[in-house]
mmCIF file of N, CA, C and O in Angstrom:
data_model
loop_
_atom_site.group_PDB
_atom_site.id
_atom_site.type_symbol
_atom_site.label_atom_id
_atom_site.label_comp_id
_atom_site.label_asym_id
_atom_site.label_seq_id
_atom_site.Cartn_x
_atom_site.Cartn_y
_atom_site.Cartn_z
ATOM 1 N N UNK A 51 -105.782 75.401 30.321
ATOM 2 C CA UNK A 51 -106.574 74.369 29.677
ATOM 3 C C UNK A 51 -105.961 74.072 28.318
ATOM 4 O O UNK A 51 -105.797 74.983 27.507
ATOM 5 N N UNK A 52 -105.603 72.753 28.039
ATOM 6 C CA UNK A 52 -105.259 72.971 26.484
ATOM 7 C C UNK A 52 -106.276 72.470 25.720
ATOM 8 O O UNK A 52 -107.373 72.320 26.259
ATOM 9 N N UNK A 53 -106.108 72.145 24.415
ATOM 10 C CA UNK A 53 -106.326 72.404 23.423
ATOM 11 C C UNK A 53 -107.662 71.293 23.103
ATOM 12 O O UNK A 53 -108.770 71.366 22.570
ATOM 13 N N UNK A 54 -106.570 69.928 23.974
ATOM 14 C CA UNK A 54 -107.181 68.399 23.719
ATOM 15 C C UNK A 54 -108.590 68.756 24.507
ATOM 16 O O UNK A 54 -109.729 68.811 24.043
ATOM 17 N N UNK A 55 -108.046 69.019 26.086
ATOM 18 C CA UNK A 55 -109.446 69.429 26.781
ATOM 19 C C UNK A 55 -110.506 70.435 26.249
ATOM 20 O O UNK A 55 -111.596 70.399 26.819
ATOM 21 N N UNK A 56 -110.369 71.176 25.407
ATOM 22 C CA UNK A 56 -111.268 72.351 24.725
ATOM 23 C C UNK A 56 -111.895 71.796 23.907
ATOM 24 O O UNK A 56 -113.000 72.328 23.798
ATOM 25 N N UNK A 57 -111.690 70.565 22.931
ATOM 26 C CA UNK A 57 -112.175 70.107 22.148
ATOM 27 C C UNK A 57 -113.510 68.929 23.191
ATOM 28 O O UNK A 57 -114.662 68.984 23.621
ATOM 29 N N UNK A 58 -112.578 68.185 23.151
ATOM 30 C CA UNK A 58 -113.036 67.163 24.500
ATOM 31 C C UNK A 58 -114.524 67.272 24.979
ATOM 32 O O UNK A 58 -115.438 66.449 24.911
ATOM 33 N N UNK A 59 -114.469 68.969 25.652
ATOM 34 C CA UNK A 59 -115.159 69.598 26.374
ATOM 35 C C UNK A 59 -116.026 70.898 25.722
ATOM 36 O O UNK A 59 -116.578 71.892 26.193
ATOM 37 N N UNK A 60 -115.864 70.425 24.606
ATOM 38 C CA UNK A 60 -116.626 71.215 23.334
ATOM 39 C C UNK A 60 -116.895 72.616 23.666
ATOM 40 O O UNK A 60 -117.916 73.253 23.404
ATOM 41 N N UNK A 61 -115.318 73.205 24.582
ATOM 42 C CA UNK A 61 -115.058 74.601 24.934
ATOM 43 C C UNK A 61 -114.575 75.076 23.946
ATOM 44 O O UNK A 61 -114.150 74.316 23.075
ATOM 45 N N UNK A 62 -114.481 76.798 23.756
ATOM 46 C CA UNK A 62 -113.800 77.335 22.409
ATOM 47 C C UNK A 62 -112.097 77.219 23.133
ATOM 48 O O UNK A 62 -111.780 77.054 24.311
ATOM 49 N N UNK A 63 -111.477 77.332 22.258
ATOM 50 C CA UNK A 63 -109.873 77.013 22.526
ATOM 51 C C UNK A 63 -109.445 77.882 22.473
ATOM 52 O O UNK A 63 -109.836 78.586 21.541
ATOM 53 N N UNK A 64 -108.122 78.595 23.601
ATOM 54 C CA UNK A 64 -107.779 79.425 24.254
ATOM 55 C C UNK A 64 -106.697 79.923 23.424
ATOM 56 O O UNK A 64 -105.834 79.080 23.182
ATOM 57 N N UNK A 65 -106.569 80.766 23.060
ATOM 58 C CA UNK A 65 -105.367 81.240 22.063
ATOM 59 C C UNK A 65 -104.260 81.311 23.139
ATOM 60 O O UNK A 65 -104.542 81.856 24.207
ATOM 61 N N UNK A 66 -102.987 80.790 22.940
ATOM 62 C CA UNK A 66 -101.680 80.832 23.937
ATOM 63 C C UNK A 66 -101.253 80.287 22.984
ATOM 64 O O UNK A 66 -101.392 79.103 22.679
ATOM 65 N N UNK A 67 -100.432 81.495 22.169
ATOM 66 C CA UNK A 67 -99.550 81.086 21.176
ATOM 67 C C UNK A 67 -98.004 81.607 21.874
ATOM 68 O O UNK A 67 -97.732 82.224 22.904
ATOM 69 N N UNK A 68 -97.250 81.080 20.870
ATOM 70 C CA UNK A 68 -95.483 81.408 21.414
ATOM 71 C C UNK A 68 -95.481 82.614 19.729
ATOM 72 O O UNK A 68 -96.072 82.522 18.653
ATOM 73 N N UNK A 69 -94.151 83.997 20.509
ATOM 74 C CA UNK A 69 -93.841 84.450 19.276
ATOM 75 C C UNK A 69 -92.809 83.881 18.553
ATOM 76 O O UNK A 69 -92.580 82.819 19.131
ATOM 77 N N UNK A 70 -92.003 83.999 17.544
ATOM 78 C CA UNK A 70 -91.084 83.796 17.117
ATOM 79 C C UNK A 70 -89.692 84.968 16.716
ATOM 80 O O UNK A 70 -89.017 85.210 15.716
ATOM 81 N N UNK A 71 -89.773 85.538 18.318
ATOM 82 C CA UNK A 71 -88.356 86.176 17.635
ATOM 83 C C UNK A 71 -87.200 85.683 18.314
ATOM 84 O O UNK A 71 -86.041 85.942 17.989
ATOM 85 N N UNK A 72 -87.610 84.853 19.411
ATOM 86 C CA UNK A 72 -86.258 83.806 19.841
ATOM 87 C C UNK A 72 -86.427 82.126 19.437
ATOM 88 O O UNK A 72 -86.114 81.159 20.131
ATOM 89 N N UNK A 73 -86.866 82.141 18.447
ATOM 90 C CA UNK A 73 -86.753 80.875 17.557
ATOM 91 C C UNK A 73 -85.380 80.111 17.371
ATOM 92 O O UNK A 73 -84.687 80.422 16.403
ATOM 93 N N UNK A 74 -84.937 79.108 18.261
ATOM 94 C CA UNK A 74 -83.968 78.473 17.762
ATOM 95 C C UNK A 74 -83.924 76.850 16.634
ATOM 96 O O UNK A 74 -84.906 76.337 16.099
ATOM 97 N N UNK A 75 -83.115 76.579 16.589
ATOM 98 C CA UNK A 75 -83.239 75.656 15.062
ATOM 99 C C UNK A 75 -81.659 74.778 15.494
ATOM 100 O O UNK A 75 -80.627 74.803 14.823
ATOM 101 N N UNK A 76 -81.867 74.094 16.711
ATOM 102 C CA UNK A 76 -80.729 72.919 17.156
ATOM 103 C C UNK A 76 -80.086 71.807 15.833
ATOM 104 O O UNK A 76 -79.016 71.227 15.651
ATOM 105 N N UNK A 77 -81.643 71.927 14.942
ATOM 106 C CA UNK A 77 -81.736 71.088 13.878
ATOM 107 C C UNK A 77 -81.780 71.347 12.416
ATOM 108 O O UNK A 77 -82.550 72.249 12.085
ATOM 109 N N UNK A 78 -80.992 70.635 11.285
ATOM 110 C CA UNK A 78 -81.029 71.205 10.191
ATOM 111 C C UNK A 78 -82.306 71.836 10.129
ATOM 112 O O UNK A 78 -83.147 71.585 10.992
ATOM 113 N N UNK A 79 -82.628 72.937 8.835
ATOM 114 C CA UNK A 79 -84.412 73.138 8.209
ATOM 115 C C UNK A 79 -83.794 73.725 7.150
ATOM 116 O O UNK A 79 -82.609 74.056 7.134
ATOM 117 N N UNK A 80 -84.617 73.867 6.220
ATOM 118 C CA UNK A 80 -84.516 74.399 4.993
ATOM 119 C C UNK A 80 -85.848 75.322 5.293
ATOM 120 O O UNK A 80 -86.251 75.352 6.456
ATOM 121 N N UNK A 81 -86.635 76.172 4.154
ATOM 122 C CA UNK A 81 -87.217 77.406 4.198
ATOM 123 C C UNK A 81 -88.806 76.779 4.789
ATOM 124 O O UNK A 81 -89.411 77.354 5.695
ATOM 125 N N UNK A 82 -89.254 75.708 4.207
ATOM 126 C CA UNK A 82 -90.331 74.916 4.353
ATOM 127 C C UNK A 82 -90.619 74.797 5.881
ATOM 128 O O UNK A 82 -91.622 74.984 6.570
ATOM 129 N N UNK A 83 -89.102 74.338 6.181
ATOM 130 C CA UNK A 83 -89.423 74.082 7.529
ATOM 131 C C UNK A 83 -89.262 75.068 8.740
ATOM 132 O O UNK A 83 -89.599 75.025 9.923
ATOM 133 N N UNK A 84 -88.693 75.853 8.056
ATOM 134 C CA UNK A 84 -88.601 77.413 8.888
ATOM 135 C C UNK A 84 -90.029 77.631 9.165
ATOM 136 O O UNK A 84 -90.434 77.464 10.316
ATOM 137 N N UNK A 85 -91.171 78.136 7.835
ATOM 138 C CA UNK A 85 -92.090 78.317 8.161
ATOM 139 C C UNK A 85 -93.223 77.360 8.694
ATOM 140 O O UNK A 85 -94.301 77.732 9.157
ATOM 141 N N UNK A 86 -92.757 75.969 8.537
ATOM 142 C CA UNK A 86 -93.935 75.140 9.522
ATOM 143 C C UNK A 86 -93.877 75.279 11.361
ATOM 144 O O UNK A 86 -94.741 75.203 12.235
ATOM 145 N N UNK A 87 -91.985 75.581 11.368
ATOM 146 C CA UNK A 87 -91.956 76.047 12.820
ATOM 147 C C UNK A 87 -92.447 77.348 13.118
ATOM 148 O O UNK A 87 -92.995 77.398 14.219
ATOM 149 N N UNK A 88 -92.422 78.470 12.452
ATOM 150 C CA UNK A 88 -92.902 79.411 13.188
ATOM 151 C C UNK A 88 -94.592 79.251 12.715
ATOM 152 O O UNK A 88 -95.207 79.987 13.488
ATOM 153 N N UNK A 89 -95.519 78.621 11.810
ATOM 154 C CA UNK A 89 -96.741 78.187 12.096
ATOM 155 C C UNK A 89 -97.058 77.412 13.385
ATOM 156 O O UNK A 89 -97.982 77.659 14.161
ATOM 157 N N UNK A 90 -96.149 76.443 13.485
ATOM 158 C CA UNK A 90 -96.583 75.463 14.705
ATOM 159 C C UNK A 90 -96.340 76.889 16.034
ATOM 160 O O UNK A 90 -97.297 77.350 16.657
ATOM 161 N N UNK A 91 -95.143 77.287 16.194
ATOM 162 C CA UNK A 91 -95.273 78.359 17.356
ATOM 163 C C UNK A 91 -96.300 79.173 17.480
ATOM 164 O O UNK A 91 -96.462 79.444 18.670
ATOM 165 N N UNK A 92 -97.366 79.887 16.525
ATOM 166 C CA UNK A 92 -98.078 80.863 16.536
ATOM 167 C C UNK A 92 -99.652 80.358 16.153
ATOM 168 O O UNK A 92 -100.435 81.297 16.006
ATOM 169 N N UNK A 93 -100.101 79.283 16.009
ATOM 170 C CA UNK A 93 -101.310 78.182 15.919
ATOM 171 C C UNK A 93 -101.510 77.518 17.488
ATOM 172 O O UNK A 93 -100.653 77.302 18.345
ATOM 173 N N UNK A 94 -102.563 77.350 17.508
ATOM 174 C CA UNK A 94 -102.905 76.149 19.013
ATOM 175 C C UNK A 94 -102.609 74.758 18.568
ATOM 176 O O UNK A 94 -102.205 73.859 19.306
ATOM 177 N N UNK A 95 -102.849 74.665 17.287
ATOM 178 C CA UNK A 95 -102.813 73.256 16.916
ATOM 179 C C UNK A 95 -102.031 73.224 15.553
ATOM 180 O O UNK A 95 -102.413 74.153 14.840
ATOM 181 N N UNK A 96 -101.222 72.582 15.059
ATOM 182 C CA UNK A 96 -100.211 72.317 13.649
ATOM 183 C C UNK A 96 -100.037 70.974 13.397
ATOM 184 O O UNK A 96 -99.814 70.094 14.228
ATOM 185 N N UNK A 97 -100.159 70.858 12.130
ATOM 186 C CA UNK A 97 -100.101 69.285 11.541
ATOM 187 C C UNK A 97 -98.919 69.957 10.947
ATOM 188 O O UNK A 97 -98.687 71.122 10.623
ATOM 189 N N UNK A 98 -97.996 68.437 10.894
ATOM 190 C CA UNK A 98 -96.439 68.302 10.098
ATOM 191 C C UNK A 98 -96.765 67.070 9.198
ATOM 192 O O UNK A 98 -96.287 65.981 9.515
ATOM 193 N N UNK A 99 -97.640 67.196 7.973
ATOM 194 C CA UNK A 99 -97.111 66.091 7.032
ATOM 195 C C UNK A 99 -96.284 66.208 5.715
ATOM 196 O O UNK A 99 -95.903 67.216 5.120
ATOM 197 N N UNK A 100 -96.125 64.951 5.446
ATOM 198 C CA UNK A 100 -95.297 65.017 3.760
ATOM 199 C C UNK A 100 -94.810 63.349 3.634
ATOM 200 O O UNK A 100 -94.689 62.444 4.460
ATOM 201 N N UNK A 101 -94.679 63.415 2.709
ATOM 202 C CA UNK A 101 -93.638 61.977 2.355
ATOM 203 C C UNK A 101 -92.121 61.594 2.716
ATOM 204 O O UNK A 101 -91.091 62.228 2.487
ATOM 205 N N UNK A 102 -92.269 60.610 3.222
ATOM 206 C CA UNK A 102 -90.532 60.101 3.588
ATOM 207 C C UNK A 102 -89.737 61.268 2.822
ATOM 208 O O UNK A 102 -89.658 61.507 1.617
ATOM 209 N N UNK A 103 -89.152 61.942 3.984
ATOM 210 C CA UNK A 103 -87.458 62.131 3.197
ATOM 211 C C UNK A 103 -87.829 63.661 3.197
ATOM 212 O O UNK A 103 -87.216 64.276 2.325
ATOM 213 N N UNK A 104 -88.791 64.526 4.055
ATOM 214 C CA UNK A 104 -88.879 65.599 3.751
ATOM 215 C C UNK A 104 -88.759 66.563 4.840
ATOM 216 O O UNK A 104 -89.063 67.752 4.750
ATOM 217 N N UNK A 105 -88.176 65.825 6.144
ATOM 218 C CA UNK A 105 -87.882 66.642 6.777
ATOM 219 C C UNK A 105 -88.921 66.738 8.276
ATOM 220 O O UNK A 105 -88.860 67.561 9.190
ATOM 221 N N UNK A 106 -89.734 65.712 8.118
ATOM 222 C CA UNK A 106 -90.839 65.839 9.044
ATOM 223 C C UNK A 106 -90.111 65.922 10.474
ATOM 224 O O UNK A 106 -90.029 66.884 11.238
ATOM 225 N N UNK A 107 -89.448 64.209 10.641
ATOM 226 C CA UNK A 107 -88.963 64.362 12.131
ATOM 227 C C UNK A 107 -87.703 65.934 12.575
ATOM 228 O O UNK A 107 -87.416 66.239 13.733
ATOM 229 N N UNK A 108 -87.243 66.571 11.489
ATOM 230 C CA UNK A 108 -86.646 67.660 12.206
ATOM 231 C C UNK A 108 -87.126 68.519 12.845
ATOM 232 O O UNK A 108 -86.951 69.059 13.938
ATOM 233 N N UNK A 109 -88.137 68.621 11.533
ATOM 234 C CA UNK A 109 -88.997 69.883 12.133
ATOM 235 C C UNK A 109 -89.837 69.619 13.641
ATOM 236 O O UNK A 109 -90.151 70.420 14.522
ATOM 237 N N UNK A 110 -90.026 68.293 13.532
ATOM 238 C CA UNK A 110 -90.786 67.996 14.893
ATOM 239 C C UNK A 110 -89.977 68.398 16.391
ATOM 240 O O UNK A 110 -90.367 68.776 17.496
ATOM 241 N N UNK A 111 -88.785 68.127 15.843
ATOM 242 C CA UNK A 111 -87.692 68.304 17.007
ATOM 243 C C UNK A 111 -87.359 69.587 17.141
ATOM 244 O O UNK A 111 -87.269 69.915 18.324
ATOM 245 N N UNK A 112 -87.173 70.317 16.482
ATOM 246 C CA UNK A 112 -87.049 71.661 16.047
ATOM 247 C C UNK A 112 -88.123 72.474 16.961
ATOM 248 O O UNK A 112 -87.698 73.264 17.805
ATOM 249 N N UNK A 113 -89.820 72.228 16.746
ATOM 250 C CA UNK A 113 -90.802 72.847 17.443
ATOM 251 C C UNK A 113 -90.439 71.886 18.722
ATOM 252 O O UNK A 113 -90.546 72.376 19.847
ATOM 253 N N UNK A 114 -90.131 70.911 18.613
ATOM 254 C CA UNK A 114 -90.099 70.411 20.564
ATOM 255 C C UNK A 114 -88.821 71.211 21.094
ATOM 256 O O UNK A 114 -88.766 71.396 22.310
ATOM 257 N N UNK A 115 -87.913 71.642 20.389
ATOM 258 C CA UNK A 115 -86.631 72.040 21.823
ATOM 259 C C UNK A 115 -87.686 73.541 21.700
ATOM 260 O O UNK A 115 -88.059 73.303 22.848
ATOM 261 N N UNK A 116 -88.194 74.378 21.463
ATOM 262 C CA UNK A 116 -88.596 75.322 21.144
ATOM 263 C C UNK A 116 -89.574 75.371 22.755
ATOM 264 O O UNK A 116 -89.390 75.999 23.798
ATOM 265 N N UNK A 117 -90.368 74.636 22.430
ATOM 266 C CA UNK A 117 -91.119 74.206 23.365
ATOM 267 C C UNK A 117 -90.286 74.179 24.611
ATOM 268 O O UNK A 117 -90.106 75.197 25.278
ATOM 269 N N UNK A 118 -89.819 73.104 24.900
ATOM 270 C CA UNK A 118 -89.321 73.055 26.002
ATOM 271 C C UNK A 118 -88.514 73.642 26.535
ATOM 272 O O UNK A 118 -88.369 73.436 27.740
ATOM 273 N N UNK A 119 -87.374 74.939 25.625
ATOM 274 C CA UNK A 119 -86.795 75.645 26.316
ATOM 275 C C UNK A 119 -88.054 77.014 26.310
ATOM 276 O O UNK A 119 -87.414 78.053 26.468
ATOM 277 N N UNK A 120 -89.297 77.277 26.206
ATOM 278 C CA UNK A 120 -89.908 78.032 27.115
ATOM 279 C C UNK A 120 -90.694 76.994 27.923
ATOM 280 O O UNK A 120 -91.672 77.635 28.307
ATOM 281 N N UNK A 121 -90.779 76.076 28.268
ATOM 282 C CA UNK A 121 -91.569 75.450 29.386
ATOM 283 C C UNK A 121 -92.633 75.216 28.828
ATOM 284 O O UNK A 121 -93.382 75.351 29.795
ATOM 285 N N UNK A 122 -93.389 74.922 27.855
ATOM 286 C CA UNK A 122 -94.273 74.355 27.321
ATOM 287 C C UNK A 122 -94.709 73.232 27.691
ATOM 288 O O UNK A 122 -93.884 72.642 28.389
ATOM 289 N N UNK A 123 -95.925 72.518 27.479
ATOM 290 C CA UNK A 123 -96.693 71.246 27.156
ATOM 291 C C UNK A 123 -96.787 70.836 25.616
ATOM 292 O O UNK A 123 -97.131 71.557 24.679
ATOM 293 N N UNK A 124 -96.481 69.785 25.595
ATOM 294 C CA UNK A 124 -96.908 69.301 24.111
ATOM 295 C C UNK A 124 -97.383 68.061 23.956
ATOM 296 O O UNK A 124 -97.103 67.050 24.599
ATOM 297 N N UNK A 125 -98.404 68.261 22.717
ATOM 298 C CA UNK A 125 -98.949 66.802 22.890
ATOM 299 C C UNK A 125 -98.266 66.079 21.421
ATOM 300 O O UNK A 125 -98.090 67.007 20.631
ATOM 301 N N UNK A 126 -97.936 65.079 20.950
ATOM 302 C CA UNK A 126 -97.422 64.581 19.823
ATOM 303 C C UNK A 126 -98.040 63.131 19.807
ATOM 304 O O UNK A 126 -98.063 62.158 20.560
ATOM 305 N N UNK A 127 -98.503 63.463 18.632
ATOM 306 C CA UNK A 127 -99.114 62.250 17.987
ATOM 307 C C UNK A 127 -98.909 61.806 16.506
ATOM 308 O O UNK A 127 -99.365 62.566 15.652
ATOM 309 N N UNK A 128 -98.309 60.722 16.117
ATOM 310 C CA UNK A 128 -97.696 60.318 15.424
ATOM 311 C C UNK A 128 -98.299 59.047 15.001
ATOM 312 O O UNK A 128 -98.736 58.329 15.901
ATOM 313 N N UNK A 129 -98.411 58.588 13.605
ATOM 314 C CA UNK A 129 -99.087 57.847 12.970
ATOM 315 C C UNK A 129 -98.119 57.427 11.606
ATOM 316 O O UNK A 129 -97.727 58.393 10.952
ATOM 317 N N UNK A 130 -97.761 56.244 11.194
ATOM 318 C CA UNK A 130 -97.009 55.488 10.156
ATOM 319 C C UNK A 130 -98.069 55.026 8.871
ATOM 320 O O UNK A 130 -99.232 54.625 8.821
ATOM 321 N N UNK A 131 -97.278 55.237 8.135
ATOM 322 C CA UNK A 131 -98.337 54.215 6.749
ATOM 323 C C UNK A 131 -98.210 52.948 6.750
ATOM 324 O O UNK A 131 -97.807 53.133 5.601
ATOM 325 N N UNK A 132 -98.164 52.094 6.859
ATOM 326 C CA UNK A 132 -97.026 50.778 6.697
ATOM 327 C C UNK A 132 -98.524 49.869 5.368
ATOM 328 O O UNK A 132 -99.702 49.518 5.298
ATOM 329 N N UNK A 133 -97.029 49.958 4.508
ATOM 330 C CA UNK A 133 -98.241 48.890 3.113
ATOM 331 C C UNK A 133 -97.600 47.896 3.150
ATOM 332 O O UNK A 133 -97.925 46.925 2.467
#
């Protein structure tokens, strides 16, 4: 069951976290983003924000190959400012 359906279905949400000792990093990161990936691996749910220029889309890519080289589901939702 994930996470979306637990909410949804105003079930408590199932802890199925990933560890991080085969953490790979296909993509630049600096220390920030080290630790938002191994938060996003070990949380059910992780927000990635900040301002242009800080690294968001790596890290996003970073937790997706992560993901998908253990076979994961992910949900990504993504939202722009535009003024």
């Amino acid at each position: 069951e994930s996470v979306l359906s637990s909410y949804l279905n105003r079930t408590p949400i199932q802890s199925n976290v990933l560890g991080t000792e085969h953490v790979i990093f296909p993509f630049r990161f600096n220390l920030s983003q080290k630790k938002a990936l191994e938060n996003a691996l070990t949380s059910s749910i992780s927000v990635i924000e900040g301002p242009p220029g800080t690294g968001k889309t790596q890290t996003i890519l970073n937790i997706i190959a992560n993901l998908v080289a253990v076979q994961k589901v992910l949900l990504l939702y993504q939202t722009t400012m535009k003024r």
